[in-house]
Coordinates of C-alpha atoms and ligand atoms in Angstrom, one line a residue:
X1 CA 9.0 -8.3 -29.9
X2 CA 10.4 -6.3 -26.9
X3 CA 9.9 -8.6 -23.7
X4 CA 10.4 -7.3 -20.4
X5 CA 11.8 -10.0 -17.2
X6 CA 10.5 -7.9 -13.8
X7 CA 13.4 -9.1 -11.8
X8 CA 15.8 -7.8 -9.3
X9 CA 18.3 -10.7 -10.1
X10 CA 20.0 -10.7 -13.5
X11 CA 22.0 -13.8 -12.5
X12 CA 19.5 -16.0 -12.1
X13 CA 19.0 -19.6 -13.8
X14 CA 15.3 -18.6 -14.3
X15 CA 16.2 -14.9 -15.8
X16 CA 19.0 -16.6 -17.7
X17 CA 17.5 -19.4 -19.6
X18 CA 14.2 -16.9 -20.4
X19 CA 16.8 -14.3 -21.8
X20 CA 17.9 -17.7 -23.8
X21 CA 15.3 -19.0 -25.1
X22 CA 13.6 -15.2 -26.1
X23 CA 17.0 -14.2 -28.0
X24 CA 16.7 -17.4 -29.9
X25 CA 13.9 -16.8 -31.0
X26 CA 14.2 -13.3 -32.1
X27 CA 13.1 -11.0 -29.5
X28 CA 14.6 -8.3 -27.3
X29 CA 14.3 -9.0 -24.2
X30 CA 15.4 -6.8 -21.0
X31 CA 15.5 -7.3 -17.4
X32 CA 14.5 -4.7 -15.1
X33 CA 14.4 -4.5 -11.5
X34 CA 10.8 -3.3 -10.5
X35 CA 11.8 -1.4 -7.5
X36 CA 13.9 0.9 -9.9
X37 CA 10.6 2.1 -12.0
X38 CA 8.6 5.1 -11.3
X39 CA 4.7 4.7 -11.5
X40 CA 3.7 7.8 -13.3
X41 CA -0.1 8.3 -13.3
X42 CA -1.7 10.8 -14.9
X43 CA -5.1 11.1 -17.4
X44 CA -4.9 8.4 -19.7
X45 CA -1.7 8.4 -20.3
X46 CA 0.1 5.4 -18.2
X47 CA 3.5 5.2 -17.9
X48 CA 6.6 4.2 -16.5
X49 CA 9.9 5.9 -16.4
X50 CA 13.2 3.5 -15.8
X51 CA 16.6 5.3 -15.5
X52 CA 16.3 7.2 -18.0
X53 CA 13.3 6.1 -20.6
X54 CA 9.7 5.9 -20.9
X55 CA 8.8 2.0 -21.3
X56 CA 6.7 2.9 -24.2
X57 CA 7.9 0.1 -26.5
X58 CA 7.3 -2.8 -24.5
X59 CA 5.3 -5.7 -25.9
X60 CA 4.9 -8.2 -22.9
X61 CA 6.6 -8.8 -19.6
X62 CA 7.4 -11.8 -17.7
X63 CA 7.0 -10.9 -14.0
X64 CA 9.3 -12.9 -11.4
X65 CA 8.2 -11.1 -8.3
X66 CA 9.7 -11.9 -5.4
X67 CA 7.9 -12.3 -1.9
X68 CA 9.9 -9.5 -0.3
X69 CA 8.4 -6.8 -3.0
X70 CA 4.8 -8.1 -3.7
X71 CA 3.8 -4.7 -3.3
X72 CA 5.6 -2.5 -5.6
X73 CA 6.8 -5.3 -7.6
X74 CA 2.2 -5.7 -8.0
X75 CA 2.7 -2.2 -8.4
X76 CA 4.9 -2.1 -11.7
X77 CA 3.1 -5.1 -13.3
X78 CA -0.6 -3.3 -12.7
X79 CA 0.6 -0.3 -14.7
X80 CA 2.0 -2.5 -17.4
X81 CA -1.7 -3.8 -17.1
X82 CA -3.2 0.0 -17.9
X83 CA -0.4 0.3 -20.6
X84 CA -2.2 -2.5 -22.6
X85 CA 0.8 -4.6 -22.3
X86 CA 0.7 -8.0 -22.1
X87 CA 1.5 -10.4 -18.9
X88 CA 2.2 -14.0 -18.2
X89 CA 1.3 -13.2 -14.4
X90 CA -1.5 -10.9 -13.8
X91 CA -1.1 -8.1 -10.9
X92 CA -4.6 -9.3 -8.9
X93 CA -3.3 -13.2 -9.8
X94 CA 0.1 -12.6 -8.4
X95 CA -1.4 -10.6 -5.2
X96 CA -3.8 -13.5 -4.7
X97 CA -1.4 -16.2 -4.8
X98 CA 1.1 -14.9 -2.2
X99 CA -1.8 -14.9 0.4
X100 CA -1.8 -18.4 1.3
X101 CA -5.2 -18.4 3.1
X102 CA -7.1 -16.7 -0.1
X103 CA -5.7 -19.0 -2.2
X104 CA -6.5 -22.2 -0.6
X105 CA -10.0 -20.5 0.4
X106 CA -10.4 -20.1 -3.3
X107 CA -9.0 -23.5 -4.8
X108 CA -11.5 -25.7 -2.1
X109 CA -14.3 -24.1 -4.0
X110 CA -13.0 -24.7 -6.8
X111 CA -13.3 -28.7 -5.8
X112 CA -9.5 -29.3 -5.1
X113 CA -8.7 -31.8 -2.9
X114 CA -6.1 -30.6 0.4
X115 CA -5.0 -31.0 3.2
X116 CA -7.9 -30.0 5.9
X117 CA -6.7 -26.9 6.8
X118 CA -8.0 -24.5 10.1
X119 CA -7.1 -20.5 10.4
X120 CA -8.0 -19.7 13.6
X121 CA -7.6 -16.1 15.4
X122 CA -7.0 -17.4 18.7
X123 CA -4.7 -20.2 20.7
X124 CA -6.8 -20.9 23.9
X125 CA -8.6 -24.0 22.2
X126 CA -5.6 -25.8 20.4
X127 CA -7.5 -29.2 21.3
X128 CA -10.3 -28.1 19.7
X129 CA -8.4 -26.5 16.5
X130 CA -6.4 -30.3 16.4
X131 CA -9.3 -32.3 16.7
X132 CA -10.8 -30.3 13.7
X133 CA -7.8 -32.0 11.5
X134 CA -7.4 -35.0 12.5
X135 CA -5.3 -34.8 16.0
X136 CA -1.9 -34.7 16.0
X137 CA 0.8 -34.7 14.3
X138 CA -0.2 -31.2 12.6
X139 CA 1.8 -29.0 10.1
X140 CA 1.9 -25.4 11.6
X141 CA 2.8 -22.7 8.8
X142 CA 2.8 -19.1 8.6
X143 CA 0.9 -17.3 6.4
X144 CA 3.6 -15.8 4.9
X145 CA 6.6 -18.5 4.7
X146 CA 8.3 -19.6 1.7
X147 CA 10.9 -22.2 0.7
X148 CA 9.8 -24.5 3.9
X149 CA 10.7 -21.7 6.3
X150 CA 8.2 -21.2 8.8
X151 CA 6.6 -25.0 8.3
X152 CA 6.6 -26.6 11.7
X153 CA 5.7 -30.4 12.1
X154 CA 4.5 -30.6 16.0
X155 CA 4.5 -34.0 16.8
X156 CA 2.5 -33.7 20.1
X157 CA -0.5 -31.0 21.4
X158 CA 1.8 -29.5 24.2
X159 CA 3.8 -29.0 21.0
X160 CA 1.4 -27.6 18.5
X161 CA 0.2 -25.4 22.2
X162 CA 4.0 -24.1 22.1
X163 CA 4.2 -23.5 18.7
X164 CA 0.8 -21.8 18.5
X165 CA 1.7 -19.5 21.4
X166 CA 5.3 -18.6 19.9
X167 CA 3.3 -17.6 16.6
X168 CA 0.9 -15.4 18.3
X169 CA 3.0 -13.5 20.4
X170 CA 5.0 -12.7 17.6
X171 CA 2.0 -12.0 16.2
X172 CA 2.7 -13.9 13.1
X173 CA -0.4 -15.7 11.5
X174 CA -0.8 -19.5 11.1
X175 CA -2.6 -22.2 9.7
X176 CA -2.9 -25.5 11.4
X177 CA -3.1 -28.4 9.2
X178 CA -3.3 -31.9 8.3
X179 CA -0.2 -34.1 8.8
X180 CA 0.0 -35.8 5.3
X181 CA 2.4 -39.1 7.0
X182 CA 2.1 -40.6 3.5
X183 CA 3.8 -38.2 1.6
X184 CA 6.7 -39.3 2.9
X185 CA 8.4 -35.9 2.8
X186 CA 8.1 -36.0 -0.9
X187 CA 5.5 -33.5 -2.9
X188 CA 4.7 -33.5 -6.8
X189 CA 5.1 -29.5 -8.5
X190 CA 3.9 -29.6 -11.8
X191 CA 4.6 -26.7 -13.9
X192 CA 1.9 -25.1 -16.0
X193 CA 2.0 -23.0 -18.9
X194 CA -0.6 -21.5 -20.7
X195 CA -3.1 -23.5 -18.7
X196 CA -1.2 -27.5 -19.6
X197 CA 1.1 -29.1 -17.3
X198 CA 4.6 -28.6 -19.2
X199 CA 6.7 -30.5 -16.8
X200 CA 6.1 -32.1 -13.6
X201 CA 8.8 -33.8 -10.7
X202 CA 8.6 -35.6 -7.5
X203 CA 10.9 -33.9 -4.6
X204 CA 11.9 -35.6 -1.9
X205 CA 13.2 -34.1 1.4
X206 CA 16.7 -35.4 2.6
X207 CA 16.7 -38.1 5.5
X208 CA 14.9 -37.7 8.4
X209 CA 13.1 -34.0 6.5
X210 CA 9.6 -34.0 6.3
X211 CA 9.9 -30.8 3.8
X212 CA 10.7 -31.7 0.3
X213 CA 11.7 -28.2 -0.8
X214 CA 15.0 -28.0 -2.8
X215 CA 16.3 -25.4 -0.7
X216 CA 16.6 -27.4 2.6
X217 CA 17.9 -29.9 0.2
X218 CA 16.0 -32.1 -1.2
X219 CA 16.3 -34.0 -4.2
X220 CA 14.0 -34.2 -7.4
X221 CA 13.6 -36.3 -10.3
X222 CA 10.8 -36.2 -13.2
X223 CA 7.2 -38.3 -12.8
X224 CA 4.3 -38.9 -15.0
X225 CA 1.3 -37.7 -13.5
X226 CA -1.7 -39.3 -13.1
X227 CA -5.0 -38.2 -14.6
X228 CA -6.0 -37.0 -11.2
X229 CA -2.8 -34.7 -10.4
X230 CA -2.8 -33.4 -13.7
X231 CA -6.5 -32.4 -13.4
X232 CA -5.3 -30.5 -9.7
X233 CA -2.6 -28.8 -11.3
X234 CA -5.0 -27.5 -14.1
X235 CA -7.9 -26.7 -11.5
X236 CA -5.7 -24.7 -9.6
X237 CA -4.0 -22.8 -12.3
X238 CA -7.7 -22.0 -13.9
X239 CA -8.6 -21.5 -10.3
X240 CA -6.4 -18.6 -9.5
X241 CA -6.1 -17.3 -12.5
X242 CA -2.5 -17.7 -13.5
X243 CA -1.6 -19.2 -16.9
X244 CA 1.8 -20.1 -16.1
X245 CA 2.6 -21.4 -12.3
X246 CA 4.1 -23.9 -10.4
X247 CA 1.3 -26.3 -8.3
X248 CA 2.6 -28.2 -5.4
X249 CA 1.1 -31.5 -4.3
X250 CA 1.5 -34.1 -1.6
X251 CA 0.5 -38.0 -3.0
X252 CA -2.0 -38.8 -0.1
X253 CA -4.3 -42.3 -0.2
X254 CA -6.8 -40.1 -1.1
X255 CA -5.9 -39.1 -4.1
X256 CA -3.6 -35.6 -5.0
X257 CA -4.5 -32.9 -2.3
X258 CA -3.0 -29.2 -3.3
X259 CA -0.4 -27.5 -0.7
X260 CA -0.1 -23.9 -2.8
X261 CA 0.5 -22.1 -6.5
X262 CA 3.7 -20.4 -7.2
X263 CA 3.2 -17.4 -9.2
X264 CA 7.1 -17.0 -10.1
X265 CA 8.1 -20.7 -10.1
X266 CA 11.9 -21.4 -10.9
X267 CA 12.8 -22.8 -13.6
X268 CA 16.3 -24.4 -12.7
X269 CA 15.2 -27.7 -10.7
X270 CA 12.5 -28.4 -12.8
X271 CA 14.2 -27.9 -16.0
X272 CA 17.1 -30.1 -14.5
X273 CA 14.7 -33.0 -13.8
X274 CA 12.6 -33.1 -16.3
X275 CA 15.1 -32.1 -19.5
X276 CA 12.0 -30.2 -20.7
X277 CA 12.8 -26.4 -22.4
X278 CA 10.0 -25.1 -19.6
X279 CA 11.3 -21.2 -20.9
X280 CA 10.9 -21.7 -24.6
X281 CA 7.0 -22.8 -23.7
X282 CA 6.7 -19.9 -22.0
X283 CA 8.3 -17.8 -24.7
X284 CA 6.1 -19.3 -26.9
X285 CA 2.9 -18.9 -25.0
X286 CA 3.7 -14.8 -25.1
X287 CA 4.5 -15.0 -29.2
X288 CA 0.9 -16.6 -29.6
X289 CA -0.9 -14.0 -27.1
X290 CA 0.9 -10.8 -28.6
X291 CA -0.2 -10.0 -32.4
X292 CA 3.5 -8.8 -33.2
Ligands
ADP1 P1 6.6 -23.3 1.5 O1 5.7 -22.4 0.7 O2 7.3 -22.6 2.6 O3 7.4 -24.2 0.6 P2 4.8 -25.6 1.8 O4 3.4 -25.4 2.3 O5 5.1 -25.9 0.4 O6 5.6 -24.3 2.3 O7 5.6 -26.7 2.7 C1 6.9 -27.0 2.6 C2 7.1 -28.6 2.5 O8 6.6 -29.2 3.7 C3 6.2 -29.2 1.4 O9 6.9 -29.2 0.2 C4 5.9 -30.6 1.9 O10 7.0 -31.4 1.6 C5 5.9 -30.4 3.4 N1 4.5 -30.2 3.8 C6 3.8 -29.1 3.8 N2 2.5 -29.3 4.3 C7 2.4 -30.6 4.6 C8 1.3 -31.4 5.1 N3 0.1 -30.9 5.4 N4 1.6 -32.7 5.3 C9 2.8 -33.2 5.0 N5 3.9 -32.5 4.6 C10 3.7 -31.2 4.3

């Protein structure tokens, strides 16, 4: 089969081990960088042109869009789409996922439990917009952080007021949520291919970090789920729509309660914690979706 990584990085652990694991099993696999296709639309006859082919011959792809080129990166994978080729990651999932305030509008009516969350257009009532979860402390993200950047932890209202008016008059959009203090600064991801949780691992932020993401150092180390978070991570993949993701969870004394789907998880910290071959299962999920 001819399998196609959408990635600007060849030297990644993720890109890597996918190559792996395909080879192994037989396949061809290429990485290309999206931004270096040409769309080429035209009556019913779909294409794309890389350097200096027509990607006529290509089986499946395995997108690993990064946040900087949702766009064209969406772009690339939607014409694969018209092409009849398969995807682990569809365009419209992909799209969906990256907007954090669609995706969590989607997952609580879907019945996942979260953080209470408020998206608000407007600073003047921060009293009001605290009191709606909980008073303080409250998590302040933006919309459009990743990897813990942009995830403020304002301890006090004339801090959340601060923080709320340096967000809007950089006219960056926010949610204001619920401080989850029993987290810990630890969160569950739990990987899911083809709709079943394939690996799951318990981060924990470094001293003193209420962020447990593994780039502002944290550490991880693999858990057993409980019935509950394994039903969340499932939900959520169903949910949005994406087979193979990574579901992030805080442990709250209410049970599991969703923070957001990653529609290109990485495959290095998880793979490391868990000693679980995540890219063979998802190798394997393409060879039973593809009739070659
Ligand atoms: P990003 O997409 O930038 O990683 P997240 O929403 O996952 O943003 O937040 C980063 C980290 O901050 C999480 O992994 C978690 O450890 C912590 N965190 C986020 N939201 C909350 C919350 N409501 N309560 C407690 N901790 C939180």
């Amino acid at each position: 089969m001819n399998i196609v990584i959408l990635s600007r990085n060849a030297n990644l652990y993720s890109t890597d081990r996918l190559v792996e694991e395909g080879e192994n099993r037989g396949h061809k696999i290429e990485i290309i960088d999206p931004l270096k296709c040409d769309i080429i639309i035209e009556k019913e006859k779909p294409t794309i042109y890389y350097k200096d082919r027509y990607l006529d011959y290509v089986d499946a792809i395995i997108p690993r869009i990064g946040a900087s080129i949702t766009f064209y990166g969406c772009a690339v994978v939607r014409q694969f789409e018209m092409m009849n080729v398969f995807t682990t990651a569809s365009s419209e999932a992909i799209l969906r996922s990256r907007d954090k305030l669609k995706s969590l509008q989607r997952l609580s009516k879907a019945g996942i439990g979260m953080p209470k969350t408020v998206f608000t257009n407007y600073s003047r009532d921060v009293e009001e917009v605290i009191e709606h979860v909980g008073g303080v402390p409250v998590i302040i993200k933006l919309l459009e952080g990743t990897q813990g950047l942009g995830v403020v932890l304002a301890e006090s209202k004339n801090a959340a007021e601060s923080v709320l008016e340096a967000f809007n008059g950089l006219e960056a959009r926010v949610i204001v949520q619920e401080f989850i203090k029993e987290a810990k600064g630890a969160d569950l991801r739990a990987l899911v291919v083809d709709g079943q949780v394939v690996g799951a691992m318990k981060r924990q932020g470094k001293e003193g970090e209420f962020r447990s993401n593994l780039h502002r150092g944290g550490n991880a180390q693999i858990i057993k789920l409980s019935a509950a978070e394994l039903s969340v991570a499932m939900k959520a993949s169903q949910a949005l729509k994406l087979p193979v993701c990574g579901v992030d969870m805080l442990q709250s004394d209410r049970g599991p309660l969703l923070l957001e789907v990653n529609s290109s998880p990485g495959l290095e910290g998880i793979e490391n914690a868990t000693g679980k071959n995540i890219a063979k299962s998802i190798i394997n999920y393409i060879e039973r979706n593809t009739k070659k």
